[in-house]
């Protein structure tokens, strides 16, 4: 405890995490791409990727207004399915900006630093509020890895609803059925089946009579569609894209939090919201209504996660690969249409990756020009934490409770160093010994106390 840790360590650990894990995770997500007639298949061989030493030095990058970066190369194969022939080449994906010894990146000759962001951790949170009659209303909010929210609420008649928007809500039974559970499975997996049966009318039974009926009912409520829509694959894909992908992808952190809060044992690799999660959350909500269980403090740091440099760079790399996928798909189709023979090098361009990172470092609110007033301001700037930014809060919507000092900040966030004006309490600094743990939580060491 007497040794002060490296003050730029949080930046170095974040960047190393991206280079060691994030890079390969996103490359493995790159799909195999086929032409429309399924004659040619393009794929990346991730195991062979390599990063080349920068061609210029840091000082030269600053003087010549260049980016201090490393070139990324990956082996790619083009397979002709009719003849089973394969052409393999090493292709240039693009440039990835590197981090220097100051914990910063040099982009177009300018020292830039990426600020760590504090977000609400994905999972489920229970709270209660008083309505206009002074009666406590209990709600459970499921937060996805993307920041989307699904609220469960219980009314005076103990009926449970899932609120998909401010104006639209749907029965928990219809939601569970749309996700694949039938009535028998629902009643077998809840602790209070009599409460679920109490509001099961004949009309409700018809809605959940089959998965197709439940999906149609859910689609009508979610999309505010009138009339009688017809079940189809395109309808399912639209619902999957607009609702389930945005609000039901928990991620590995969200899955861990859901398992801990609801006493579930669902495998960690199952990162999407399941009917079991919904039913367990509804059970816990009923228990809250009856005075069992504890409510959550949304402002406690145990319910926050740090979106580190690694997460931000990995998100941008994944976005660049999606753009690259669209380019390759279009180029393959164009080559087949014009009866040309494509090669892996002809299909891939470095533009998506290079422009994505240039845009991120130049325009993203969490990427800032390094404060070089003096050495102390440089160190402090690299240890900033911000509630602002994409997916976070804004200076006009953040309330006083979020800005205030919380007991959980002790040993983790400095209670003195913060911004002034509209962003007061929303931008802070790490305490000296604080660090980011494996699951994205802020951790602080403590002294062991022994009895004498």
Short mmCIF file of C-alpha atoms in Angstrom, two decimals:
data_model
loop_
_atom_site.label_atom_id
_atom_site.label_comp_id
_atom_site.label_asym_id
_atom_site.label_seq_id
_atom_site.Cartn_x
_atom_site.Cartn_y
_atom_site.Cartn_z
CA UNK A 1 0.00 0.00 0.00
CA UNK A 2 2.93 2.38 0.55
CA UNK A 3 3.96 2.12 -3.11
CA UNK A 4 2.12 4.45 -5.46
CA UNK A 5 1.08 2.52 -8.61
CA UNK A 6 1.74 3.76 -12.12
CA UNK A 7 -0.57 6.71 -12.65
CA UNK A 8 -0.98 5.92 -16.36
CA UNK A 9 -1.57 2.23 -15.65
CA UNK A 10 -5.30 2.40 -16.38
CA UNK A 11 -4.59 3.58 -19.94
CA UNK A 12 -1.89 0.97 -20.58
CA UNK A 13 -4.01 -1.90 -19.23
CA UNK A 14 -6.96 -0.83 -21.36
CA UNK A 15 -4.96 -0.67 -24.57
CA UNK A 16 -3.19 -3.97 -23.86
CA UNK A 17 -6.58 -5.59 -23.21
CA UNK A 18 -7.74 -4.46 -26.63
CA UNK A 19 -4.61 -5.72 -28.39
CA UNK A 20 -4.55 -9.06 -26.54
CA UNK A 21 -8.27 -9.95 -26.49
CA UNK A 22 -10.52 -7.41 -28.19
CA UNK A 23 -8.78 -7.56 -31.55
CA UNK A 24 -9.09 -11.34 -31.91
CA UNK A 25 -12.66 -11.40 -30.50
CA UNK A 26 -13.87 -9.07 -33.25
CA UNK A 27 -11.88 -10.83 -35.98
CA UNK A 28 -13.46 -14.15 -35.01
CA UNK A 29 -16.90 -12.55 -35.41
CA UNK A 30 -16.16 -11.73 -39.07
CA UNK A 31 -18.47 -14.06 -41.03
CA UNK A 32 -17.84 -16.14 -44.10
CA UNK A 33 -19.11 -14.17 -47.10
CA UNK A 34 -20.75 -15.80 -50.11
CA UNK A 35 -21.96 -14.38 -53.41
CA UNK A 36 -25.67 -14.45 -54.25
CA UNK A 37 -25.32 -17.69 -56.22
CA UNK A 38 -23.17 -19.27 -53.47
CA UNK A 39 -20.35 -20.10 -55.87
CA UNK A 40 -17.56 -18.19 -54.06
CA UNK A 41 -16.81 -17.97 -50.34
CA UNK A 42 -14.51 -15.41 -48.67
CA UNK A 43 -13.15 -15.93 -45.17
CA UNK A 44 -10.44 -14.65 -42.82
CA UNK A 45 -7.90 -16.89 -41.09
CA UNK A 46 -7.70 -15.04 -37.79
CA UNK A 47 -4.89 -17.15 -36.31
CA UNK A 48 -2.42 -15.66 -38.79
CA UNK A 49 -3.03 -11.97 -38.09
CA UNK A 50 0.02 -9.81 -37.43
CA UNK A 51 0.75 -6.22 -36.47
CA UNK A 52 3.78 -4.59 -38.07
CA UNK A 53 6.15 -2.22 -36.27
CA UNK A 54 5.37 1.45 -37.03
CA UNK A 55 7.24 2.81 -40.03
CA UNK A 56 7.91 6.14 -38.32
CA UNK A 57 8.93 7.29 -34.85
CA UNK A 58 6.66 9.16 -32.45
CA UNK A 59 8.57 12.42 -32.86
CA UNK A 60 8.38 12.23 -36.66
CA UNK A 61 4.63 11.58 -36.48
CA UNK A 62 4.18 14.79 -34.45
CA UNK A 63 6.42 16.92 -36.67
CA UNK A 64 4.94 15.63 -39.94
CA UNK A 65 1.28 15.61 -38.71
CA UNK A 66 0.96 11.86 -39.22
CA UNK A 67 -0.66 9.07 -37.20
CA UNK A 68 1.56 6.84 -35.08
CA UNK A 69 0.02 3.49 -35.99
CA UNK A 70 0.64 -0.14 -36.82
CA UNK A 71 -0.43 -1.94 -39.97
CA UNK A 72 -2.73 -4.96 -39.52
CA UNK A 73 -2.35 -7.93 -41.87
CA UNK A 74 -4.55 -11.05 -41.97
CA UNK A 75 -4.53 -14.10 -44.22
CA UNK A 76 -7.71 -14.44 -46.27
CA UNK A 77 -8.97 -17.22 -48.50
CA UNK A 78 -11.24 -17.26 -51.53
CA UNK A 79 -12.87 -20.64 -52.14
CA UNK A 80 -14.55 -21.73 -55.39
CA UNK A 81 -17.14 -24.27 -54.27
CA UNK A 82 -17.58 -25.97 -57.64
CA UNK A 83 -13.91 -26.83 -58.14
CA UNK A 84 -12.94 -26.82 -54.42
CA UNK A 85 -9.98 -24.57 -55.27
CA UNK A 86 -8.78 -21.99 -52.74
CA UNK A 87 -6.66 -18.91 -53.22
CA UNK A 88 -4.99 -17.63 -50.05
CA UNK A 89 -3.29 -14.24 -49.71
CA UNK A 90 -2.12 -11.97 -46.90
CA UNK A 91 -4.21 -8.83 -47.03
CA UNK A 92 -3.79 -5.38 -45.51
CA UNK A 93 -6.79 -4.54 -43.31
CA UNK A 94 -5.77 -1.05 -42.20
CA UNK A 95 -3.89 1.01 -39.61
CA UNK A 96 -4.52 0.84 -35.85
CA UNK A 97 -3.31 3.86 -33.81
CA UNK A 98 -0.88 2.82 -31.07
CA UNK A 99 -0.43 4.10 -27.53
CA UNK A 100 2.85 5.72 -26.54
CA UNK A 101 4.68 5.84 -23.22
CA UNK A 102 2.46 8.73 -22.02
CA UNK A 103 -0.70 6.66 -22.38
CA UNK A 104 -1.83 8.75 -25.36
CA UNK A 105 -2.20 8.28 -29.11
CA UNK A 106 -0.76 10.48 -31.84
CA UNK A 107 -3.38 11.09 -34.53
CA UNK A 108 -2.56 13.49 -37.37
CA UNK A 109 0.31 14.83 -35.27
CA UNK A 110 -1.87 15.64 -32.23
CA UNK A 111 -1.65 13.96 -28.83
CA UNK A 112 -5.10 12.57 -28.01
CA UNK A 113 -6.33 10.64 -24.99
CA UNK A 114 -9.40 8.43 -24.51
CA UNK A 115 -11.41 9.03 -21.33
CA UNK A 116 -12.92 6.12 -19.40
CA UNK A 117 -16.71 6.25 -19.14
CA UNK A 118 -19.01 5.26 -16.25
CA UNK A 119 -22.20 3.51 -17.36
CA UNK A 120 -25.03 1.67 -15.65
CA UNK A 121 -23.97 -1.97 -15.52
CA UNK A 122 -26.21 -4.33 -17.54
CA UNK A 123 -28.50 -6.48 -15.41
CA UNK A 124 -31.71 -5.98 -13.45
CA UNK A 125 -32.50 -3.33 -10.85
CA UNK A 126 -35.50 -3.03 -8.56
CA UNK A 127 -36.84 0.25 -7.24
CA UNK A 128 -40.08 1.73 -5.92
CA UNK A 129 -41.73 5.09 -6.43
CA UNK A 130 -44.85 6.72 -5.04
CA UNK A 131 -47.69 7.31 -7.49
CA UNK A 132 -50.06 10.28 -7.37
CA UNK A 133 -52.10 8.50 -4.67
CA UNK A 134 -49.07 7.98 -2.44
CA UNK A 135 -48.97 4.20 -3.08
CA UNK A 136 -45.63 2.48 -3.73
CA UNK A 137 -45.22 1.20 -7.28
CA UNK A 138 -42.52 -1.46 -7.71
CA UNK A 139 -40.63 -1.85 -10.98
CA UNK A 140 -37.78 -3.99 -12.23
CA UNK A 141 -35.59 -2.52 -14.98
CA UNK A 142 -33.57 -4.85 -17.21
CA UNK A 143 -30.68 -2.98 -18.85
CA UNK A 144 -29.02 -4.55 -21.89
CA UNK A 145 -25.39 -4.36 -22.90
CA UNK A 146 -26.38 -1.75 -25.51
CA UNK A 147 -28.15 0.42 -22.92
CA UNK A 148 -31.69 -0.53 -23.99
CA UNK A 149 -34.24 -0.95 -21.20
CA UNK A 150 -37.14 -3.29 -20.54
CA UNK A 151 -39.26 -2.42 -17.51
CA UNK A 152 -41.37 -4.89 -15.54
CA UNK A 153 -44.06 -3.38 -13.35
CA UNK A 154 -46.73 -4.76 -11.05
CA UNK A 155 -50.09 -3.02 -10.65
CA UNK A 156 -52.57 -2.94 -7.76
CA UNK A 157 -54.20 -6.18 -8.91
CA UNK A 158 -50.81 -7.95 -8.85
CA UNK A 159 -50.76 -8.15 -12.65
CA UNK A 160 -47.29 -7.98 -14.15
CA UNK A 161 -46.59 -6.00 -17.29
CA UNK A 162 -43.55 -5.50 -19.48
CA UNK A 163 -43.27 -1.90 -20.65
CA UNK A 164 -41.70 -1.79 -24.11
CA UNK A 165 -42.09 2.00 -24.42
CA UNK A 166 -43.47 4.88 -22.40
CA UNK A 167 -46.98 4.38 -23.77
CA UNK A 168 -47.03 0.66 -24.58
CA UNK A 169 -47.02 -2.26 -22.17
CA UNK A 170 -47.68 -5.94 -22.68
CA UNK A 171 -48.53 -8.86 -20.44
CA UNK A 172 -45.59 -10.80 -19.04
CA UNK A 173 -47.28 -13.98 -20.29
CA UNK A 174 -47.37 -12.71 -23.89
CA UNK A 175 -43.71 -11.66 -23.71
CA UNK A 176 -42.62 -15.05 -22.32
CA UNK A 177 -44.65 -16.87 -24.98
CA UNK A 178 -43.17 -14.71 -27.75
CA UNK A 179 -39.72 -15.69 -26.48
CA UNK A 180 -40.57 -19.40 -26.81
CA UNK A 181 -42.23 -20.61 -23.56
CA UNK A 182 -45.67 -22.21 -23.39
CA UNK A 183 -48.11 -21.83 -20.49
CA UNK A 184 -47.09 -25.09 -18.83
CA UNK A 185 -43.40 -24.12 -18.85
CA UNK A 186 -44.26 -20.67 -17.49
CA UNK A 187 -46.23 -22.05 -14.54
CA UNK A 188 -43.54 -24.66 -13.78
CA UNK A 189 -40.78 -22.02 -13.60
CA UNK A 190 -42.40 -19.48 -11.28
CA UNK A 191 -42.79 -19.43 -7.50
CA UNK A 192 -46.24 -17.83 -7.55
CA UNK A 193 -48.21 -19.65 -10.30
CA UNK A 194 -51.53 -18.73 -8.69
CA UNK A 195 -50.80 -15.03 -9.29
CA UNK A 196 -50.05 -15.67 -12.96
CA UNK A 197 -53.25 -17.70 -13.32
CA UNK A 198 -55.33 -15.03 -11.60
CA UNK A 199 -55.14 -12.64 -14.56
CA UNK A 200 -55.23 -15.32 -17.28
CA UNK A 201 -58.50 -14.59 -19.10
CA UNK A 202 -59.88 -16.42 -22.13
CA UNK A 203 -58.62 -13.59 -24.32
CA UNK A 204 -55.16 -13.94 -22.79
CA UNK A 205 -55.19 -17.71 -23.35
CA UNK A 206 -55.88 -17.14 -27.04
CA UNK A 207 -52.98 -14.71 -27.30
CA UNK A 208 -50.51 -17.21 -25.86
CA UNK A 209 -52.06 -20.28 -27.47
CA UNK A 210 -49.03 -20.56 -29.74
CA UNK A 211 -45.71 -18.82 -30.24
CA UNK A 212 -46.96 -17.34 -33.53
CA UNK A 213 -50.02 -15.77 -31.85
CA UNK A 214 -47.84 -14.35 -29.07
CA UNK A 215 -45.37 -12.89 -31.58
CA UNK A 216 -48.21 -11.26 -33.54
CA UNK A 217 -49.70 -9.76 -30.37
CA UNK A 218 -46.30 -8.55 -29.24
CA UNK A 219 -45.60 -7.06 -32.67
CA UNK A 220 -48.92 -5.20 -32.65
CA UNK A 221 -48.22 -3.73 -29.21
CA UNK A 222 -44.56 -2.91 -29.85
CA UNK A 223 -44.94 -1.42 -33.33
CA UNK A 224 -48.39 0.14 -32.68
CA UNK A 225 -49.77 -1.62 -35.77
CA UNK A 226 -53.51 -1.76 -36.30
CA UNK A 227 -55.52 -4.44 -38.08
CA UNK A 228 -54.55 -8.10 -38.22
CA UNK A 229 -50.90 -8.60 -39.27
CA UNK A 230 -49.92 -11.94 -40.77
CA UNK A 231 -47.14 -14.02 -39.25
CA UNK A 232 -44.06 -14.18 -41.49
CA UNK A 233 -40.30 -14.54 -41.33
CA UNK A 234 -39.80 -10.87 -42.20
CA UNK A 235 -42.00 -9.88 -39.25
CA UNK A 236 -39.87 -12.03 -36.93
CA UNK A 237 -36.66 -10.51 -38.30
CA UNK A 238 -38.00 -6.98 -37.83
CA UNK A 239 -38.99 -7.73 -34.23
CA UNK A 240 -35.61 -9.36 -33.61
CA UNK A 241 -33.76 -6.33 -34.96
CA UNK A 242 -35.86 -3.60 -33.33
CA UNK A 243 -36.49 -5.17 -29.95
CA UNK A 244 -34.57 -8.29 -28.98
CA UNK A 245 -31.13 -7.24 -30.25
CA UNK A 246 -31.32 -3.81 -28.61
CA UNK A 247 -32.96 -4.72 -25.29
CA UNK A 248 -32.21 -8.39 -24.72
CA UNK A 249 -28.45 -8.73 -25.33
CA UNK A 250 -26.96 -8.79 -21.83
CA UNK A 251 -23.32 -9.44 -22.63
CA UNK A 252 -21.05 -11.39 -20.31
CA UNK A 253 -21.26 -8.75 -17.55
CA UNK A 254 -25.05 -8.60 -17.76
CA UNK A 255 -25.34 -12.39 -17.66
CA UNK A 256 -23.18 -12.52 -14.55
CA UNK A 257 -25.24 -9.81 -12.86
CA UNK A 258 -28.55 -11.49 -13.75
CA UNK A 259 -27.36 -14.83 -12.41
CA UNK A 260 -26.22 -13.27 -9.14
CA UNK A 261 -29.30 -11.10 -8.57
CA UNK A 262 -31.88 -13.77 -9.45
CA UNK A 263 -29.97 -16.85 -8.18
CA UNK A 264 -29.79 -18.43 -11.63
CA UNK A 265 -27.18 -20.80 -13.02
CA UNK A 266 -27.42 -20.02 -16.73
CA UNK A 267 -24.06 -20.51 -18.53
CA UNK A 268 -21.93 -17.40 -18.98
CA UNK A 269 -21.73 -17.88 -22.75
CA UNK A 270 -25.52 -17.48 -23.02
CA UNK A 271 -25.53 -13.70 -23.22
CA UNK A 272 -29.11 -13.12 -24.42
CA UNK A 273 -32.18 -12.63 -22.24
CA UNK A 274 -34.11 -15.89 -21.81
CA UNK A 275 -37.69 -16.64 -20.71
CA UNK A 276 -36.19 -18.00 -17.47
CA UNK A 277 -34.72 -14.56 -16.79
CA UNK A 278 -38.06 -12.84 -17.38
CA UNK A 279 -39.96 -15.26 -15.12
CA UNK A 280 -37.34 -15.13 -12.35
CA UNK A 281 -37.39 -11.32 -12.54
CA UNK A 282 -41.20 -11.35 -12.27
CA UNK A 283 -41.02 -13.67 -9.25
CA UNK A 284 -38.58 -11.34 -7.52
CA UNK A 285 -40.82 -8.37 -8.35
CA UNK A 286 -43.78 -10.09 -6.67
CA UNK A 287 -41.58 -10.72 -3.65
CA UNK A 288 -40.73 -7.00 -3.53
CA UNK A 289 -44.44 -6.20 -3.58
CA UNK A 290 -44.93 -8.44 -0.53
CA UNK A 291 -42.00 -6.87 1.33
CA UNK A 292 -39.39 -9.56 0.61
CA UNK A 293 -35.98 -8.64 -0.78
CA UNK A 294 -34.05 -5.39 -0.99
CA UNK A 295 -34.26 -2.57 -3.50
CA UNK A 296 -31.23 -1.48 -5.52
CA UNK A 297 -29.28 1.74 -5.18
CA UNK A 298 -28.75 2.76 -8.80
CA UNK A 299 -25.99 5.22 -7.85
CA UNK A 300 -23.84 2.65 -6.00
CA UNK A 301 -20.60 1.88 -7.84
CA UNK A 302 -21.33 -1.85 -7.61
CA UNK A 303 -24.13 -1.13 -10.10
CA UNK A 304 -21.85 0.79 -12.45
CA UNK A 305 -19.26 -0.44 -14.92
CA UNK A 306 -16.32 1.29 -16.53
CA UNK A 307 -16.30 1.46 -20.31
CA UNK A 308 -12.55 1.44 -20.69
CA UNK A 309 -10.19 2.25 -23.54
CA UNK A 310 -10.31 -1.44 -24.49
CA UNK A 311 -14.12 -1.43 -24.83
CA UNK A 312 -14.19 1.76 -26.89
CA UNK A 313 -11.44 0.66 -29.27
CA UNK A 314 -12.99 -2.80 -29.63
CA UNK A 315 -16.38 -1.29 -30.48
CA UNK A 316 -14.80 0.84 -33.20
CA UNK A 317 -12.86 -2.13 -34.57
CA UNK A 318 -16.07 -4.18 -34.72
CA UNK A 319 -17.82 -1.32 -36.53
CA UNK A 320 -14.99 -1.13 -39.06
CA UNK A 321 -15.23 -4.88 -39.73
CA UNK A 322 -18.99 -4.59 -40.35
CA UNK A 323 -18.27 -1.89 -42.92
CA UNK A 324 -15.53 -4.04 -44.44
CA UNK A 325 -17.98 -6.95 -44.68
CA UNK A 326 -20.40 -4.80 -46.68
CA UNK A 327 -17.59 -3.70 -49.01
CA UNK A 328 -16.42 -7.29 -49.62
CA UNK A 329 -19.97 -8.50 -50.20
CA UNK A 330 -20.63 -5.77 -52.76
CA UNK A 331 -17.29 -6.29 -54.52
CA UNK A 332 -17.86 -10.05 -54.86
CA UNK A 333 -21.30 -9.52 -56.38
CA UNK A 334 -19.90 -6.90 -58.77
CA UNK A 335 -17.07 -9.19 -59.88
CA UNK A 336 -19.46 -12.08 -60.57
CA UNK A 337 -21.85 -9.79 -62.43
CA UNK A 338 -19.07 -8.52 -64.72
CA UNK A 339 -17.56 -12.02 -65.05
CA UNK A 340 -14.26 -11.03 -63.44
CA UNK A 341 -11.99 -13.30 -61.40
CA UNK A 342 -11.62 -11.78 -57.91
CA UNK A 343 -8.69 -12.25 -55.53
CA UNK A 344 -8.62 -11.69 -51.75
CA UNK A 345 -6.46 -8.57 -52.16
CA UNK A 346 -8.84 -7.08 -54.73
CA UNK A 347 -11.83 -7.59 -52.45
CA UNK A 348 -10.43 -5.88 -49.34
CA UNK A 349 -9.72 -2.21 -48.83
CA UNK A 350 -8.12 -0.51 -45.84
CA UNK A 351 -10.50 2.46 -45.99
CA UNK A 352 -13.15 1.21 -43.48
CA UNK A 353 -10.68 0.61 -40.63
CA UNK A 354 -8.58 3.71 -41.24
CA UNK A 355 -11.52 6.11 -41.58
CA UNK A 356 -13.37 4.59 -38.60
CA UNK A 357 -10.45 5.20 -36.23
CA UNK A 358 -9.76 8.66 -37.66
CA UNK A 359 -13.40 9.55 -37.10
CA UNK A 360 -13.35 8.10 -33.57
CA UNK A 361 -10.24 9.96 -32.44
CA UNK A 362 -11.31 13.17 -34.15
CA UNK A 363 -15.04 13.37 -33.36
CA UNK A 364 -15.92 11.08 -30.44
CA UNK A 365 -16.64 13.07 -27.22
CA UNK A 366 -14.55 10.65 -25.12
CA UNK A 367 -11.49 11.22 -27.33
CA UNK A 368 -9.92 14.52 -26.30
CA UNK A 369 -6.83 16.56 -27.05
CA UNK A 370 -4.31 15.94 -24.26
CA UNK A 371 -4.05 18.75 -21.72
CA UNK A 372 -0.32 19.55 -21.86
CA UNK A 373 -0.33 22.62 -19.62
CA UNK A 374 2.14 20.88 -17.29
CA UNK A 375 3.12 17.28 -16.42
CA UNK A 376 0.55 17.12 -13.60
CA UNK A 377 -2.38 18.04 -15.85
CA UNK A 378 -1.26 15.35 -18.32
CA UNK A 379 -1.42 12.68 -15.61
CA UNK A 380 -4.78 13.88 -14.27
CA UNK A 381 -6.30 13.98 -17.76
CA UNK A 382 -5.47 10.31 -18.31
CA UNK A 383 -7.22 9.33 -15.06
CA UNK A 384 -10.51 11.10 -15.77
CA UNK A 385 -13.86 9.31 -15.49
CA UNK A 386 -16.93 10.65 -17.26
CA UNK A 387 -20.67 9.97 -17.01
CA UNK A 388 -21.08 11.83 -20.31
CA UNK A 389 -20.80 10.49 -23.85
CA UNK A 390 -22.75 8.04 -26.04
CA UNK A 391 -24.93 5.75 -23.91
CA UNK A 392 -24.32 7.90 -20.84
CA UNK A 393 -25.85 11.02 -19.31
CA UNK A 394 -26.00 14.64 -20.39
CA UNK A 395 -25.34 17.74 -18.35
CA UNK A 396 -29.00 18.78 -18.58
CA UNK A 397 -30.65 15.46 -17.71
CA UNK A 398 -28.42 14.30 -14.83
CA UNK A 399 -30.07 14.83 -11.44
CA UNK A 400 -28.47 15.88 -8.17
CA UNK A 401 -28.26 12.34 -6.75
CA UNK A 402 -25.98 11.25 -9.59
CA UNK A 403 -23.75 14.30 -9.16
CA UNK A 404 -23.51 13.96 -5.38
CA UNK A 405 -20.72 12.12 -3.53
CA UNK A 406 -21.76 8.53 -2.78
CA UNK A 407 -20.29 6.44 0.07
CA UNK A 408 -19.17 3.83 -2.48
CA UNK A 409 -16.83 6.45 -4.02
CA UNK A 410 -14.53 6.07 -1.01
CA UNK A 411 -11.11 4.87 -2.20
CA UNK A 412 -12.30 4.75 -5.82
CA UNK A 413 -13.22 8.24 -7.03
CA UNK A 414 -11.69 11.48 -5.76
CA UNK A 415 -14.41 13.54 -4.01
CA UNK A 416 -12.64 16.85 -4.70
CA UNK A 417 -11.46 16.83 -8.31
CA UNK A 418 -14.46 17.43 -10.59
CA UNK A 419 -15.53 19.79 -13.35
CA UNK A 420 -17.27 23.09 -12.72
CA UNK A 421 -20.49 24.43 -14.15
CA UNK A 422 -23.07 22.23 -15.85
CA UNK A 423 -20.87 19.10 -15.69
CA UNK A 424 -20.15 19.27 -11.96
CA UNK A 425 -20.15 15.78 -10.47
CA UNK A 426 -20.30 14.13 -13.90
CA UNK A 427 -16.55 14.18 -14.60
CA UNK A 428 -14.19 12.99 -11.87
CA UNK A 429 -10.81 11.39 -11.32
CA UNK A 430 -9.66 8.01 -10.08
CA UNK A 431 -8.31 7.72 -6.56
CA UNK A 432 -4.60 6.85 -6.42
CA UNK A 433 -4.96 3.12 -5.68
CA UNK A 434 -8.20 2.51 -7.62
CA UNK A 435 -8.18 0.17 -10.59
CA UNK A 436 -10.60 -1.40 -13.06
CA UNK A 437 -11.37 -5.05 -12.29
CA UNK A 438 -11.96 -7.94 -14.66
CA UNK A 439 -15.73 -7.32 -14.83
CA UNK A 440 -15.42 -3.58 -15.36
CA UNK A 441 -16.00 -2.53 -11.75
CA UNK A 442 -13.90 0.02 -9.90
CA UNK A 443 -11.85 -1.71 -7.21
CA UNK A 444 -9.96 -0.31 -4.24
CA UNK A 445 -7.54 -2.07 -1.85
CA UNK A 446 -8.26 -2.18 1.87
CA UNK A 447 -6.20 -2.69 4.99
CA UNK A 448 -6.61 -5.92 6.91
CA UNK A 449 -7.39 -5.25 10.57
CA UNK A 450 -6.10 -7.73 13.14
CA UNK A 451 -7.05 -7.97 16.80
CA UNK A 452 -4.19 -7.65 19.25
#
